[in-house]
Structures are given as C-alpha cells and as structure tokens.
Amino acid sequence: MYVLGIESSCDETAVAVYHATKGLIAHTLYSQIHTHSEYGGVVPELASRDHIRKLVPLIKSVLADADLQPNHIDGIAYTAGPGLMGALLVGAATARSLAWTWQIPAIAVHHMEGHLLAPMLEHRPPAFPFVALLISGGHTMLIEVRAIGKYHLLGESLDDAAGEAFDKTAKMLGLDYPGGPKLAELASRGQDRFKFPRPMTDRPGLEFSFSGLKTFTLNALHATEQTAQDKADIAFAFQRAVAETLNIKCKRALQQTQLKTLVVAGGVSANQEIRRQLQQMTSKEGAEIYFPRPEFCTDNGAMIAYAGCQRLLAGQTQNLEIFARPRWPMNQLPSL
Ligand code: KG4
Ligand code: ZN
C-alpha cells in the first residue's frame, strides 16, 4: 500500500510517499522561513497562500522522485490539526479532492500523532508501550503510549510550549525567527555563568511551565552590557534550564509508569543539548531512548504518511467532509 502524506499545518509544506512494507519511498519539503522572517513569526494568511502555491508542485515532484504515477497511490493522509485553520484547509482540501478524483481513501492525521510516530521511520523503531515526550512549537506533552491511538496524557505545559519558549527567548536575544535552532547555536559558544530556575521541578507532578524563563532572560540581559558573549552565556543558561527541566520530568514519568522506553519527538527534540541530557539520564535509569533523525524532528510529510498508513491499514478512512481541526485533543483519536 502506497500512501501519500501531506503536511501543511504551519509554515512548512511537506509531502512524502510511504509504503506499508517497503517503508519511506520519497519525501520533500518547502520551508516558508523567508516568507515569515521579516515579521518575526508566522503570518497565518501568508502561510495559507504559500501552501496553495507550493503543494501541488511538491506532490508532482515527490511522485516523480518515487517513480510513481497517481494510479499507484492507494491512500492519502493529511494533517487535519492542530494548527492554523487556513493552512490546514489547504492540505485537507487538496488531499480530499485528490482522493476523490483518484477514487482512493483519505485519512485525517493528528499532527502530534505524526510527531509521536516519527521514530517509527528509523531502522531501530521503539516498541510499545513507552513514554513519549512531545516538544514542538505549540505543544509540550508527556504521554503514556500503549499503542497507536491509546494515549494517556501524563502532563503538559500550563503556558508556553518548549519551542515557543525557545523562539521568544531567541527574539529577546536579537535572533531571527525561527529562534530555536539559532539559540542553540548561540548557546554552543556560551559558558556556565547564569543560574536559571528549573520551573515546577520542586513539587510532584508532570506539568511544565516555561513562561517564567522569559523574565529570567530579560533580567539577566539587563544586568549585563549585552555583548555577544553575554548573550551566548544567557542562551547557554536558558537551554540548560529547559533541558534539565525536561530531563527531571521524563525521569519522573518513567519511574511513575514503570516503563523502560522513552520516545522524544517534535521540533525541539532536534536540540543536541536536550538529546545529550536525556540520553545520559535514560542510560543511568537502564531505559532505552528513541528519537527521529533530526530532519524528522521538525515538521515533515513522512511522519504524516506513516501515521496515515497505519490507520488506513486498520481500515480507518475519512468520509467526503474536508476535516480540519485547529484544536484537536489527542485523546479524541480512535485506537486501531
Ligand atoms: O514540530 P515543529 O517543527 O513544529 C510544530 O509542530 O510546532 O517545531 C518547531 C519548533 C520551533 O519552536 C523551533 O524553534 C523549535 O521547534 N526547534 C528547536 C530546534 N529546532 C527546532 N528548538 C531548539 N533547538 C533546536 N535545535
Ligand atoms: Zn510539528
């Protein structure tokens, strides 16, 4: 079964073809960074228009790369939410229309389920059950995963998501959008000089709160002459605080659930310091850790094609409705 996957929930137009037994066949992505960078963040209307421009050419190019004709495709998976409504509608309407034209089923995929299953695209995929840490621009969640669609939320962020905190802090340090990777690069030149808190780690529970770190960044910045080295040292302190906070909560989640497998996914899981700390912690705990390859940590079409393929194989499909949900709790997903 060949499944075409379409991702258009935010500022990346991404398309992939995944085969049920042969694995990932082809994937491609167009990033809208240049469209939004002059505004310092994603402009929803511009995102929708760019998806309209790019989606069909990308579908053609991925089919050409895969050496497939439309009649080889057995199903279409598209990101139906959560995300920007206009952006989602472009992917959903295109996917639904193509599926109708090609007389094949379509399936609506939850963007965060796509992230969660991205490590399944690797040579050594994790086995259920596991604890998943999902860290993206819009979400920070710890989930006990029993199987596809069997998700029990252990804790989430009460305010800013981890990626959002990276982006906002980066902005304060004068870095361009999207700030996460740029902040990480700046932090690599920083030294251990400032002490930032590890929010909500001094009490039980698996909730997160990252918005307070912004105040610390601002105060630290104002206490210096704001030289390049000062900013690098602040980036270092911020990144370490986020990494250690995630680490403490993941360790707690593994202990609480008695599970020995941790899966980490979403854009922020591309961060090397976070990966290093979590790797160290799981190895001490005698647990296994799994990440997607860095390019599949951030938004991509492969994870959507994979997740959709699993649901289509289980017989799930969407009716002719163009299904898009800007907000869509993961616990509303059916199990397989
Ligand atoms: O998963 P994703 O591509 O999109 C959403 O679903 O939100 O995540 C994007 C987020 C952005 O906030 C971006 O700054 C952050 O992931 N990010 C990083 C890194 N790469 C991407 N944050 C920290 N370090 C990185 N290397
Ligand atoms: Zn994402």
PDB file of N, CA and C and ligand atoms in Angstrom, residues 7 9-12 82 111-112 115 135-139 162-167 178-184 239 265-272 274 297-300 303, ligand 1:
ATOM      1  N   GLU A   7       1.569  17.476   4.704  1.00  0.00           N
ATOM      2  CA  GLU A   7       1.641  18.262   5.943  1.00  0.00           C
ATOM      3  C   GLU A   7       1.604  19.744   5.573  1.00  0.00           C
ATOM      4  N   SER A   9       0.342  22.212   8.332  1.00  0.00           N
ATOM      5  CA  SER A   9      -0.335  22.794   9.500  1.00  0.00           C
ATOM      6  C   SER A   9       0.214  24.146   9.912  1.00  0.00           C
ATOM      7  N   CYS A  10       1.451  24.458   9.490  1.00  0.00           N
ATOM      8  CA  CYS A  10       2.036  25.730   9.936  1.00  0.00           C
ATOM      9  C   CYS A  10       2.850  26.357   8.811  1.00  0.00           C
ATOM     10  N   ASP A  11       4.168  26.377   8.939  1.00  0.00           N
ATOM     11  CA  ASP A  11       4.990  27.115   7.964  1.00  0.00           C
ATOM     12  C   ASP A  11       5.865  26.213   7.111  1.00  0.00           C
ATOM     13  N   GLU A  12       5.517  24.932   7.028  1.00  0.00           N
ATOM     14  CA  GLU A  12       6.233  24.021   6.149  1.00  0.00           C
ATOM     15  C   GLU A  12       5.236  23.282   5.271  1.00  0.00           C
ATOM     16  N   PRO A  82      -3.727  19.583  15.143  1.00  0.00           N
ATOM     17  CA  PRO A  82      -3.970  21.005  15.360  1.00  0.00           C
ATOM     18  C   PRO A  82      -3.026  21.857  14.515  1.00  0.00           C
ATOM     19  N   HIS A 111      -1.548  15.988  13.871  1.00  0.00           N
ATOM     20  CA  HIS A 111      -0.153  16.409  13.707  1.00  0.00           C
ATOM     21  C   HIS A 111       0.759  15.850  14.813  1.00  0.00           C
ATOM     22  N   MET A 112       0.279  15.859  16.067  1.00  0.00           N
ATOM     23  CA  MET A 112       1.137  15.400  17.163  1.00  0.00           C
ATOM     24  C   MET A 112       1.277  13.882  17.169  1.00  0.00           C
ATOM     25  N   HIS A 115       4.140  13.396  14.844  1.00  0.00           N
ATOM     26  CA  HIS A 115       5.418  13.577  15.548  1.00  0.00           C
ATOM     27  C   HIS A 115       5.732  12.356  16.413  1.00  0.00           C
ATOM     28  N   ILE A 135       7.796  17.628  22.150  1.00  0.00           N
ATOM     29  CA  ILE A 135       8.219  19.021  22.359  1.00  0.00           C
ATOM     30  C   ILE A 135       8.269  19.727  21.008  1.00  0.00           C
ATOM     31  N   SER A 136       7.274  20.597  20.782  1.00  0.00           N
ATOM     32  CA  SER A 136       7.226  21.293  19.490  1.00  0.00           C
ATOM     33  C   SER A 136       6.995  22.776  19.740  1.00  0.00           C
ATOM     34  N   GLY A 137       6.671  23.502  18.671  1.00  0.00           N
ATOM     35  CA  GLY A 137       6.430  24.937  18.808  1.00  0.00           C
ATOM     36  C   GLY A 137       5.115  25.236  19.515  1.00  0.00           C
ATOM     37  N   GLY A 138       4.168  24.295  19.438  1.00  0.00           N
ATOM     38  CA  GLY A 138       2.847  24.537  20.015  1.00  0.00           C
ATOM     39  C   GLY A 138       2.512  23.663  21.212  1.00  0.00           C
ATOM     40  N   HIS A 139       3.282  22.601  21.441  1.00  0.00           N
ATOM     41  CA  HIS A 139       2.936  21.637  22.489  1.00  0.00           C
ATOM     42  C   HIS A 139       4.149  21.164  23.281  1.00  0.00           C
ATOM     43  N   ALA A 162       7.634  24.315  24.863  1.00  0.00           N
ATOM     44  CA  ALA A 162       9.103  24.400  24.896  1.00  0.00           C
ATOM     45  C   ALA A 162       9.638  25.164  23.680  1.00  0.00           C
ATOM     46  N   GLY A 163       9.113  24.866  22.492  1.00  0.00           N
ATOM     47  CA  GLY A 163       9.587  25.529  21.275  1.00  0.00           C
ATOM     48  C   GLY A 163       9.250  27.014  21.285  1.00  0.00           C
ATOM     49  N   GLU A 164       8.070  27.310  21.799  1.00  0.00           N
ATOM     50  CA  GLU A 164       7.633  28.708  21.912  1.00  0.00           C
ATOM     51  C   GLU A 164       8.587  29.475  22.841  1.00  0.00           C
ATOM     52  N   ALA A 165       8.971  28.833  23.950  1.00  0.00           N
ATOM     53  CA  ALA A 165       9.899  29.458  24.896  1.00  0.00           C
ATOM     54  C   ALA A 165      11.245  29.704  24.221  1.00  0.00           C
ATOM     55  N   PHE A 166      11.727  28.735  23.434  1.00  0.00           N
ATOM     56  CA  PHE A 166      12.970  28.920  22.680  1.00  0.00           C
ATOM     57  C   PHE A 166      12.835  30.113  21.736  1.00  0.00           C
ATOM     58  N   ASP A 167      11.719  30.160  21.000  1.00  0.00           N
ATOM     59  CA  ASP A 167      11.542  31.215  19.993  1.00  0.00           C
ATOM     60  C   ASP A 167      11.441  32.604  20.630  1.00  0.00           C
ATOM     61  N   PRO A 178      12.991  31.361  12.733  1.00  0.00           N
ATOM     62  CA  PRO A 178      12.584  30.717  13.989  1.00  0.00           C
ATOM     63  C   PRO A 178      13.791  30.567  14.906  1.00  0.00           C
ATOM     64  N   GLY A 179      13.631  30.985  16.123  1.00  0.00           N
ATOM     65  CA  GLY A 179      14.767  31.191  17.008  1.00  0.00           C
ATOM     66  C   GLY A 179      15.387  29.941  17.615  1.00  0.00           C
ATOM     67  N   GLY A 180      14.621  28.852  17.711  1.00  0.00           N
ATOM     68  CA  GLY A 180      15.115  27.656  18.409  1.00  0.00           C
ATOM     69  C   GLY A 180      16.509  27.213  17.976  1.00  0.00           C
ATOM     70  N   PRO A 181      16.670  26.883  16.692  1.00  0.00           N
ATOM     71  CA  PRO A 181      17.993  26.416  16.250  1.00  0.00           C
ATOM     72  C   PRO A 181      19.074  27.493  16.391  1.00  0.00           C
ATOM     73  N   LYS A 182      18.684  28.762  16.205  1.00  0.00           N
ATOM     74  CA  LYS A 182      19.677  29.846  16.307  1.00  0.00           C
ATOM     75  C   LYS A 182      20.122  30.028  17.755  1.00  0.00           C
ATOM     76  N   LEU A 183      19.160  29.886  18.695  1.00  0.00           N
ATOM     77  CA  LEU A 183      19.511  29.992  20.108  1.00  0.00           C
ATOM     78  C   LEU A 183      20.469  28.860  20.499  1.00  0.00           C
ATOM     79  N   ALA A 184      20.194  27.662  19.969  1.00  0.00           N
ATOM     80  CA  ALA A 184      21.052  26.511  20.275  1.00  0.00           C
ATOM     81  C   ALA A 184      22.480  26.762  19.777  1.00  0.00           C
ATOM     82  N   GLN A 239      19.018  27.316  27.705  1.00  0.00           N
ATOM     83  CA  GLN A 239      18.943  25.979  27.106  1.00  0.00           C
ATOM     84  C   GLN A 239      19.153  24.881  28.135  1.00  0.00           C
ATOM     85  N   ALA A 265      10.122  13.397  20.553  1.00  0.00           N
ATOM     86  CA  ALA A 265       9.867  13.860  19.184  1.00  0.00           C
ATOM     87  C   ALA A 265       9.323  15.276  19.181  1.00  0.00           C
ATOM     88  N   GLY A 266       9.193  15.854  17.988  1.00  0.00           N
ATOM     89  CA  GLY A 266       8.778  17.255  17.843  1.00  0.00           C
ATOM     90  C   GLY A 266      10.011  18.118  17.605  1.00  0.00           C
ATOM     91  N   GLY A 267       9.798  19.305  17.034  1.00  0.00           N
ATOM     92  CA  GLY A 267      10.903  20.169  16.607  1.00  0.00           C
ATOM     93  C   GLY A 267      12.028  20.350  17.615  1.00  0.00           C
ATOM     94  N   VAL A 268      11.681  20.529  18.887  1.00  0.00           N
ATOM     95  CA  VAL A 268      12.706  20.806  19.898  1.00  0.00           C
ATOM     96  C   VAL A 268      13.578  19.570  20.162  1.00  0.00           C
ATOM     97  N   SER A 269      13.097  18.389  19.781  1.00  0.00           N
ATOM     98  CA  SER A 269      13.908  17.182  20.008  1.00  0.00           C
ATOM     99  C   SER A 269      15.111  17.129  19.073  1.00  0.00           C
ATOM    100  N   ALA A 270      15.216  18.097  18.143  1.00  0.00           N
ATOM    101  CA  ALA A 270      16.430  18.204  17.325  1.00  0.00           C
ATOM    102  C   ALA A 270      17.565  18.823  18.133  1.00  0.00           C
ATOM    103  N   ASN A 271      17.246  19.391  19.293  1.00  0.00           N
ATOM    104  CA  ASN A 271      18.244  20.107  20.096  1.00  0.00           C
ATOM    105  C   ASN A 271      19.273  19.137  20.708  1.00  0.00           C
ATOM    106  N   GLN A 272      20.531  19.398  20.395  1.00  0.00           N
ATOM    107  CA  GLN A 272      21.609  18.465  20.790  1.00  0.00           C
ATOM    108  C   GLN A 272      21.800  18.382  22.301  1.00  0.00           C
ATOM    109  N   ILE A 274      19.517  18.880  24.635  1.00  0.00           N
ATOM    110  CA  ILE A 274      18.382  18.136  25.187  1.00  0.00           C
ATOM    111  C   ILE A 274      18.571  16.641  24.916  1.00  0.00           C
ATOM    112  N   CYS A 297      12.478  15.441  13.151  1.00  0.00           N
ATOM    113  CA  CYS A 297      12.044  16.010  14.440  1.00  0.00           C
ATOM    114  C   CYS A 297      11.091  17.159  14.141  1.00  0.00           C
ATOM    115  N   THR A 298      11.490  18.034  13.215  1.00  0.00           N
ATOM    116  CA  THR A 298      10.637  19.157  12.832  1.00  0.00           C
ATOM    117  C   THR A 298       9.579  18.661  11.844  1.00  0.00           C
ATOM    118  N   ASP A 299       8.660  19.543  11.468  1.00  0.00           N
ATOM    119  CA  ASP A 299       7.532  19.132  10.629  1.00  0.00           C
ATOM    120  C   ASP A 299       7.996  18.510   9.311  1.00  0.00           C
ATOM    121  N   ASN A 300       7.320  17.459   8.902  1.00  0.00           N
ATOM    122  CA  ASN A 300       7.683  16.754   7.669  1.00  0.00           C
ATOM    123  C   ASN A 300       6.495  15.939   7.179  1.00  0.00           C
ATOM    124  N   MET A 303       6.216  11.643   8.444  1.00  0.00           N
ATOM    125  CA  MET A 303       5.519  11.211   9.669  1.00  0.00           C
ATOM    126  C   MET A 303       4.005  11.146   9.448  1.00  0.00           C
TER     127      MET A 303
HETATM  128  O1  KG4 B   1       7.488  20.359  15.477  1.00  0.00           O
HETATM  129  P1  KG4 B   1       7.803  21.664  14.864  1.00  0.00           P
HETATM  130  O2  KG4 B   1       8.610  21.673  13.578  1.00  0.00           O
HETATM  131  O3  KG4 B   1       6.505  22.493  14.584  1.00  0.00           O
HETATM  132  C1  KG4 B   1       5.410  22.451  15.459  1.00  0.00           C
HETATM  133  O4  KG4 B   1       4.643  21.462  15.405  1.00  0.00           O
HETATM  134  O5  KG4 B   1       5.330  23.407  16.269  1.00  0.00           O
HETATM  135  O6  KG4 B   1       8.573  22.503  15.972  1.00  0.00           O
HETATM  136  C2  KG4 B   1       9.050  23.793  15.734  1.00  0.00           C
HETATM  137  C3  KG4 B   1       9.707  24.300  16.996  1.00  0.00           C
HETATM  138  C4  KG4 B   1      10.078  25.768  16.889  1.00  0.00           C
HETATM  139  O7  KG4 B   1       9.679  26.406  18.076  1.00  0.00           O
HETATM  140  C5  KG4 B   1      11.585  25.722  16.754  1.00  0.00           C
HETATM  141  O8  KG4 B   1      12.233  26.881  17.242  1.00  0.00           O
HETATM  142  C6  KG4 B   1      11.936  24.504  17.573  1.00  0.00           C
HETATM  143  O9  KG4 B   1      10.922  23.582  17.249  1.00  0.00           O
HETATM  144  N1  KG4 B   1      13.248  23.938  17.244  1.00  0.00           N
HETATM  145  C7  KG4 B   1      14.296  23.906  18.100  1.00  0.00           C
HETATM  146  C8  KG4 B   1      15.375  23.330  17.399  1.00  0.00           C
HETATM  147  N2  KG4 B   1      14.942  23.025  16.139  1.00  0.00           N
HETATM  148  C9  KG4 B   1      13.634  23.405  16.068  1.00  0.00           C
HETATM  149  N3  KG4 B   1      14.385  24.308  19.373  1.00  0.00           N
HETATM  150  C10 KG4 B   1      15.564  24.136  19.972  1.00  0.00           C
HETATM  151  N4  KG4 B   1      16.646  23.603  19.391  1.00  0.00           N
HETATM  152  C11 KG4 B   1      16.604  23.187  18.106  1.00  0.00           C
HETATM  153  N5  KG4 B   1      17.681  22.664  17.528  1.00  0.00           N
END
